[in-house]
Short mmCIF file of C-alpha atoms and ligand atoms in Angstrom, two decimals:
data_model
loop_
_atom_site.label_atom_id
_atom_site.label_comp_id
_atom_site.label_asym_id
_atom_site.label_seq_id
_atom_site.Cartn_x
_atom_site.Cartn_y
_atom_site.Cartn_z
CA UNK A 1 -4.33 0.37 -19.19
CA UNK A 2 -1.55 0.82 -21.19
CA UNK A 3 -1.00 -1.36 -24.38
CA UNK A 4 1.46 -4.48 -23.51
CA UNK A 5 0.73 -4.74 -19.47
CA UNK A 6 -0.45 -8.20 -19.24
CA UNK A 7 -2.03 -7.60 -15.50
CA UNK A 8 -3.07 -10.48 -12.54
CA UNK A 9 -3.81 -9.71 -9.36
CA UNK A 10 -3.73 -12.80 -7.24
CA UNK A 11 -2.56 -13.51 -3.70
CA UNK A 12 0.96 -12.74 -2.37
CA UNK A 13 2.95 -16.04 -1.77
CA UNK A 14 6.03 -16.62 0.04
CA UNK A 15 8.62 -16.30 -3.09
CA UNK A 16 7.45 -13.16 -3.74
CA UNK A 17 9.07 -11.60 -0.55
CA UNK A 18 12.25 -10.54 -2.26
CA UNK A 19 10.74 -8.56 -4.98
CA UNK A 20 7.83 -7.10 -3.14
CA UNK A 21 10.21 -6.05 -0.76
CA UNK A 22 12.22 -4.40 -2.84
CA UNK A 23 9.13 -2.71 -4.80
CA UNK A 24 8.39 -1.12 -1.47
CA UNK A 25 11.74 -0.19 -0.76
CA UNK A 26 12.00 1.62 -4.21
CA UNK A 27 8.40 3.07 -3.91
CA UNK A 28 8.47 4.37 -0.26
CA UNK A 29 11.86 6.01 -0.92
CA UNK A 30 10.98 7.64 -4.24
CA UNK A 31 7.26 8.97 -3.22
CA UNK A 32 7.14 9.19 0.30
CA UNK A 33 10.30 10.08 2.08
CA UNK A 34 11.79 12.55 -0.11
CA UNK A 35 11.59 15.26 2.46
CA UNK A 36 13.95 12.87 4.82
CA UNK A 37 17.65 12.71 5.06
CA UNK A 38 19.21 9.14 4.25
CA UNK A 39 19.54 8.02 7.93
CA UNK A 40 16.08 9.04 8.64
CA UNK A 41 15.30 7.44 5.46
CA UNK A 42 16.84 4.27 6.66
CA UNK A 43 14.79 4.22 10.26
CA UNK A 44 11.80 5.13 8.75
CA UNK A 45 11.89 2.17 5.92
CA UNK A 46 12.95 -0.40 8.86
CA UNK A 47 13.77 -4.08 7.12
CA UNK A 48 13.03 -2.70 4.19
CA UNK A 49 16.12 -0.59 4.03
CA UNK A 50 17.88 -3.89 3.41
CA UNK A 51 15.93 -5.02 0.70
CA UNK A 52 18.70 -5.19 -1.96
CA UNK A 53 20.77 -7.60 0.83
CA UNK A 54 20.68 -11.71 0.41
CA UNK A 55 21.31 -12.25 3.91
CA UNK A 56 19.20 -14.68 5.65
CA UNK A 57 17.83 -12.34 9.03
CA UNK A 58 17.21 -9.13 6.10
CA UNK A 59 14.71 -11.72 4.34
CA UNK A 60 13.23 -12.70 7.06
CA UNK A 61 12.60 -9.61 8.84
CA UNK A 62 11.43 -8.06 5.26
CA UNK A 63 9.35 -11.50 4.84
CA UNK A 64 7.67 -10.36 8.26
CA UNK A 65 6.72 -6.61 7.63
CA UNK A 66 5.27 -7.84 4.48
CA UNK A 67 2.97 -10.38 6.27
CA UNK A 68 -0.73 -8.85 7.07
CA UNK A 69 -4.63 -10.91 6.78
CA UNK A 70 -4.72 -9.89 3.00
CA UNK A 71 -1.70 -9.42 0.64
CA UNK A 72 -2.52 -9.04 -2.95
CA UNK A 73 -0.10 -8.38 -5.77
CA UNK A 74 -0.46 -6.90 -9.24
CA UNK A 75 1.41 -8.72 -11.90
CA UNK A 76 2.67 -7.67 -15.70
CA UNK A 77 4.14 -10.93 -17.13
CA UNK A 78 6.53 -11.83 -14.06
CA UNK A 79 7.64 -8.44 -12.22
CA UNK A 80 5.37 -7.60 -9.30
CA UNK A 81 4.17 -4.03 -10.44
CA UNK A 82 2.23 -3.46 -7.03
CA UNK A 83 1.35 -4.85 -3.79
CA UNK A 84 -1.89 -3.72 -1.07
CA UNK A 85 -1.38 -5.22 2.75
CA UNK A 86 -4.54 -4.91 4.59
CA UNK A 87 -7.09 -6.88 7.18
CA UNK A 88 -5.92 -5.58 10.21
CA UNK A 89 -8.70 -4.95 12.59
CA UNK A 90 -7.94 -2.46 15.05
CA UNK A 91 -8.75 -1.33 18.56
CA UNK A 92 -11.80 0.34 17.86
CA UNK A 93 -13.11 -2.85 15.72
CA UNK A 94 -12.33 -1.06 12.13
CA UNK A 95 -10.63 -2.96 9.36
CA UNK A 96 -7.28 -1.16 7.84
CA UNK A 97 -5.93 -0.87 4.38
CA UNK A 98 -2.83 -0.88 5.74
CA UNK A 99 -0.10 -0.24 2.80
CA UNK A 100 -0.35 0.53 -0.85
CA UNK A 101 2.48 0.83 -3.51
CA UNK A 102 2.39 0.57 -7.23
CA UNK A 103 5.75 1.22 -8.62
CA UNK A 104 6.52 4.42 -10.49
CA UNK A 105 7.47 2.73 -13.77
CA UNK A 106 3.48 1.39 -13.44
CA UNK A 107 1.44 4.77 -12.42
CA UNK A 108 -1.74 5.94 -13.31
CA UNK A 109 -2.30 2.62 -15.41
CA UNK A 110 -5.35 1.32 -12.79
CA UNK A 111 -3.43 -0.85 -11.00
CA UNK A 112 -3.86 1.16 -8.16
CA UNK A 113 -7.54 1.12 -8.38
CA UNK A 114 -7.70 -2.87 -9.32
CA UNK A 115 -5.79 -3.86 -6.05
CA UNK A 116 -7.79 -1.84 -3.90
CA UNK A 117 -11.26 -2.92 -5.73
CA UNK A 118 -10.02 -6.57 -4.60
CA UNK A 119 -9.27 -5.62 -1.57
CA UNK A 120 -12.96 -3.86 -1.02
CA UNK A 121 -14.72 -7.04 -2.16
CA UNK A 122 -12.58 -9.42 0.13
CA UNK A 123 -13.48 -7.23 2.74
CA UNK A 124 -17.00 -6.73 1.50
CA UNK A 125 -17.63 -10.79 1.42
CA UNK A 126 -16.14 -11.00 4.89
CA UNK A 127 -19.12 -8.58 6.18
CA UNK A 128 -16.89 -5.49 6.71
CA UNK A 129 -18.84 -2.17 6.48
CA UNK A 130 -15.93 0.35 7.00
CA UNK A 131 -12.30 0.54 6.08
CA UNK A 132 -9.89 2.86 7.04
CA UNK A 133 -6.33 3.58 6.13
CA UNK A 134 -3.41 6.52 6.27
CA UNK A 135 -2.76 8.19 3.58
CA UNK A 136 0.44 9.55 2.26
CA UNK A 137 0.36 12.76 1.38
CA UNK A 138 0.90 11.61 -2.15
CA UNK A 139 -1.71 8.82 -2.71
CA UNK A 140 -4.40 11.50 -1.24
CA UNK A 141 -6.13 12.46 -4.68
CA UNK A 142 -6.25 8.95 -5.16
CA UNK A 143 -7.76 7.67 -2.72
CA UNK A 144 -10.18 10.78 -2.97
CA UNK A 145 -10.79 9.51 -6.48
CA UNK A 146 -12.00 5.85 -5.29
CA UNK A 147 -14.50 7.53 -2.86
CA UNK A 148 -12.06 7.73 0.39
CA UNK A 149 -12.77 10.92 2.79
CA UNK A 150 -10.62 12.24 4.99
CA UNK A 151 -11.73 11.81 9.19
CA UNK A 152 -9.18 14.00 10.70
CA UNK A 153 -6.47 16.73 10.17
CA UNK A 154 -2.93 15.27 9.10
CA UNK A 155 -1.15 13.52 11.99
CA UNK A 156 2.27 12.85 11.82
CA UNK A 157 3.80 10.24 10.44
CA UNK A 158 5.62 7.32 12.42
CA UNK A 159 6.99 4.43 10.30
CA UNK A 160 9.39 1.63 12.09
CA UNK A 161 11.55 3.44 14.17
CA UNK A 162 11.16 6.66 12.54
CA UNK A 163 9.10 9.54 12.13
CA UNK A 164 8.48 12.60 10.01
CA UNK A 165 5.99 13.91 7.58
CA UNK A 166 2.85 13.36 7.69
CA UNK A 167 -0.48 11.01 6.68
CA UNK A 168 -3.72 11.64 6.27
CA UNK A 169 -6.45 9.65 8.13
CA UNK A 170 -9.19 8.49 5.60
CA UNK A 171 -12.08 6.14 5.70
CA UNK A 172 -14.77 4.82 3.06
CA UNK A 173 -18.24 3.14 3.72
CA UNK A 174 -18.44 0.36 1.83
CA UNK A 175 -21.49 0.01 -0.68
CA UNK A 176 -23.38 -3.10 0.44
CA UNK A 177 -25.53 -3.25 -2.19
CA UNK A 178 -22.51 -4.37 -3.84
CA UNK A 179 -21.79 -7.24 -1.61
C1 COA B 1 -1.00 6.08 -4.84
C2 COA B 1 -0.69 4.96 -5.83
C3 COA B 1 -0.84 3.60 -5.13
C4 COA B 1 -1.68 5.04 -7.00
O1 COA B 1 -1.46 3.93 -7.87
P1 COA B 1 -1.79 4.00 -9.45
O2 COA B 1 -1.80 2.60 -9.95
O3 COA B 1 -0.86 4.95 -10.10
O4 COA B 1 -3.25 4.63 -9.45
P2 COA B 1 -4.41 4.45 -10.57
O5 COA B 1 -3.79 4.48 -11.92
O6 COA B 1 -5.23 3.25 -10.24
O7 COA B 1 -5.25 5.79 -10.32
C5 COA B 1 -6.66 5.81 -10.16
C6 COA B 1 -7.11 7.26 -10.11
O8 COA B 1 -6.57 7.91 -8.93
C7 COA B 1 -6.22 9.27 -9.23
N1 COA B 1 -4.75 9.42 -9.13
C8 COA B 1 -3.81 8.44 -9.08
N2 COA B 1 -2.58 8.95 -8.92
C9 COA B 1 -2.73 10.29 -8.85
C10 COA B 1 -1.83 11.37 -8.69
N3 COA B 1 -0.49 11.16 -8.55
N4 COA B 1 -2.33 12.63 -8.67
C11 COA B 1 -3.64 12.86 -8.80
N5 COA B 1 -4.57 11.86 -8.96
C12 COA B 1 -4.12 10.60 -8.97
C13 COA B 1 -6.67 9.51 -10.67
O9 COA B 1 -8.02 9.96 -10.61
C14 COA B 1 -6.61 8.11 -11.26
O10 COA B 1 -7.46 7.93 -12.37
P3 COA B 1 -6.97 8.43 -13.84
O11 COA B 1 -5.56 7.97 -14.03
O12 COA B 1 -7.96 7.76 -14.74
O13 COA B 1 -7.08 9.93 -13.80
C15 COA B 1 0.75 5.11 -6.42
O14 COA B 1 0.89 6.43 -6.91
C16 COA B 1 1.86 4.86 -5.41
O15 COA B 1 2.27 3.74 -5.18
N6 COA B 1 2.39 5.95 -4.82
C17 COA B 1 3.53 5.90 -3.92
C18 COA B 1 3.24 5.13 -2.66
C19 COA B 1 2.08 5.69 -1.87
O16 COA B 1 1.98 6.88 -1.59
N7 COA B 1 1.20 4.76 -1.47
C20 COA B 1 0.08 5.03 -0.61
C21 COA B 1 0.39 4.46 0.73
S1 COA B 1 -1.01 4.64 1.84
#
């Protein structure tokens, strides 16, 4: 950890919509959909697109995608440095990390590995065995590095109402001796 990052991870809470949805906005854009043009940029970031806007219905919408069984947040003295959405349980009964962004200013600092450590423990004392998640193509040798292995081929990616590039379908056993 770098010298001066003060970090917390705690809960998300309602005020911190604004900011983590302009963290994603940022993060997504930057990392992820660089290969896109800036309408199918736009389709594929969905309310998050309007992250920079004050209006009421972009908050709310942005409040919404945001919303998932666990959201955790990194902190460094006030500015939300990254934010993990996961708990979803899906149709074949396995739990999802669902989204992941640290942003850029904050990489390769841990905070990365912290929030999803959290996550694996919340999930661990909740009796979950296996999570899964897709990958971007970018946070692949991460997630490789924190003992995720990839299930499939890559499978293209569909995000709001767009699609393009491509995600990689990964999946770690938890350790329960570590429960
Ligand atoms: C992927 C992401 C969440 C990683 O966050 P981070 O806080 O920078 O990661 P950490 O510092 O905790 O990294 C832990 C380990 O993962 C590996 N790692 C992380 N980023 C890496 C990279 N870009 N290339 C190769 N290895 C990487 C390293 O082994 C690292 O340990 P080290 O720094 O001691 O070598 C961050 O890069 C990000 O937000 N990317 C853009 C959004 C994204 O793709 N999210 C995934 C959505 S599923």
């Amino acid at each position: 950890m770098q010298r001066g990052v003060m970090l917390t991870i705690r809960e998300y809470c309602a005020a911190d919509a604004a900011s983590v949805g302009r963290l994603i906005a940022e993060t997504y854009r930057t990392f992820n959909l660089d290969f896109a043009t800036t309408a199918e940029q736009a389709e594929m970031l969905g309310p998050f697109q309007f992250a920079d806007s004050s209006e009421p219905a972009h908050q709310m919408a942005i409040a919404e995608a945001i919303a998932a069984p666990i959201v955790l947040v990194a902190e460094d003295a006030g500015t939300i440095a990254g934010v993990l959405r996961g708990g979803r349980v899906d149709h074949k009964q396995r739990t999802v990390l669902q989204s992941l962004f640290v942003h850029g200013r904050y990489h390769r600092q841990g905070i990365g590995r912290q929030l999803v450590a959290r996550f694996e423990q919340e999930c661990q004392n909740q009796g979950v065995t296996v999570l899964k998640l897709a990958s971007t193509l970018y946070a692949v040798p991460f997630y490789r590095a924190l003992g995720y292995k990839r299930t499939t081929g890559l499978r293209t990616l569909h995000s709001f109402s767009g699609s393009g590039g491509a995600y990689q379908p990964m999946k770690k056993v938890l350790d329960t001796k570590r429960a």
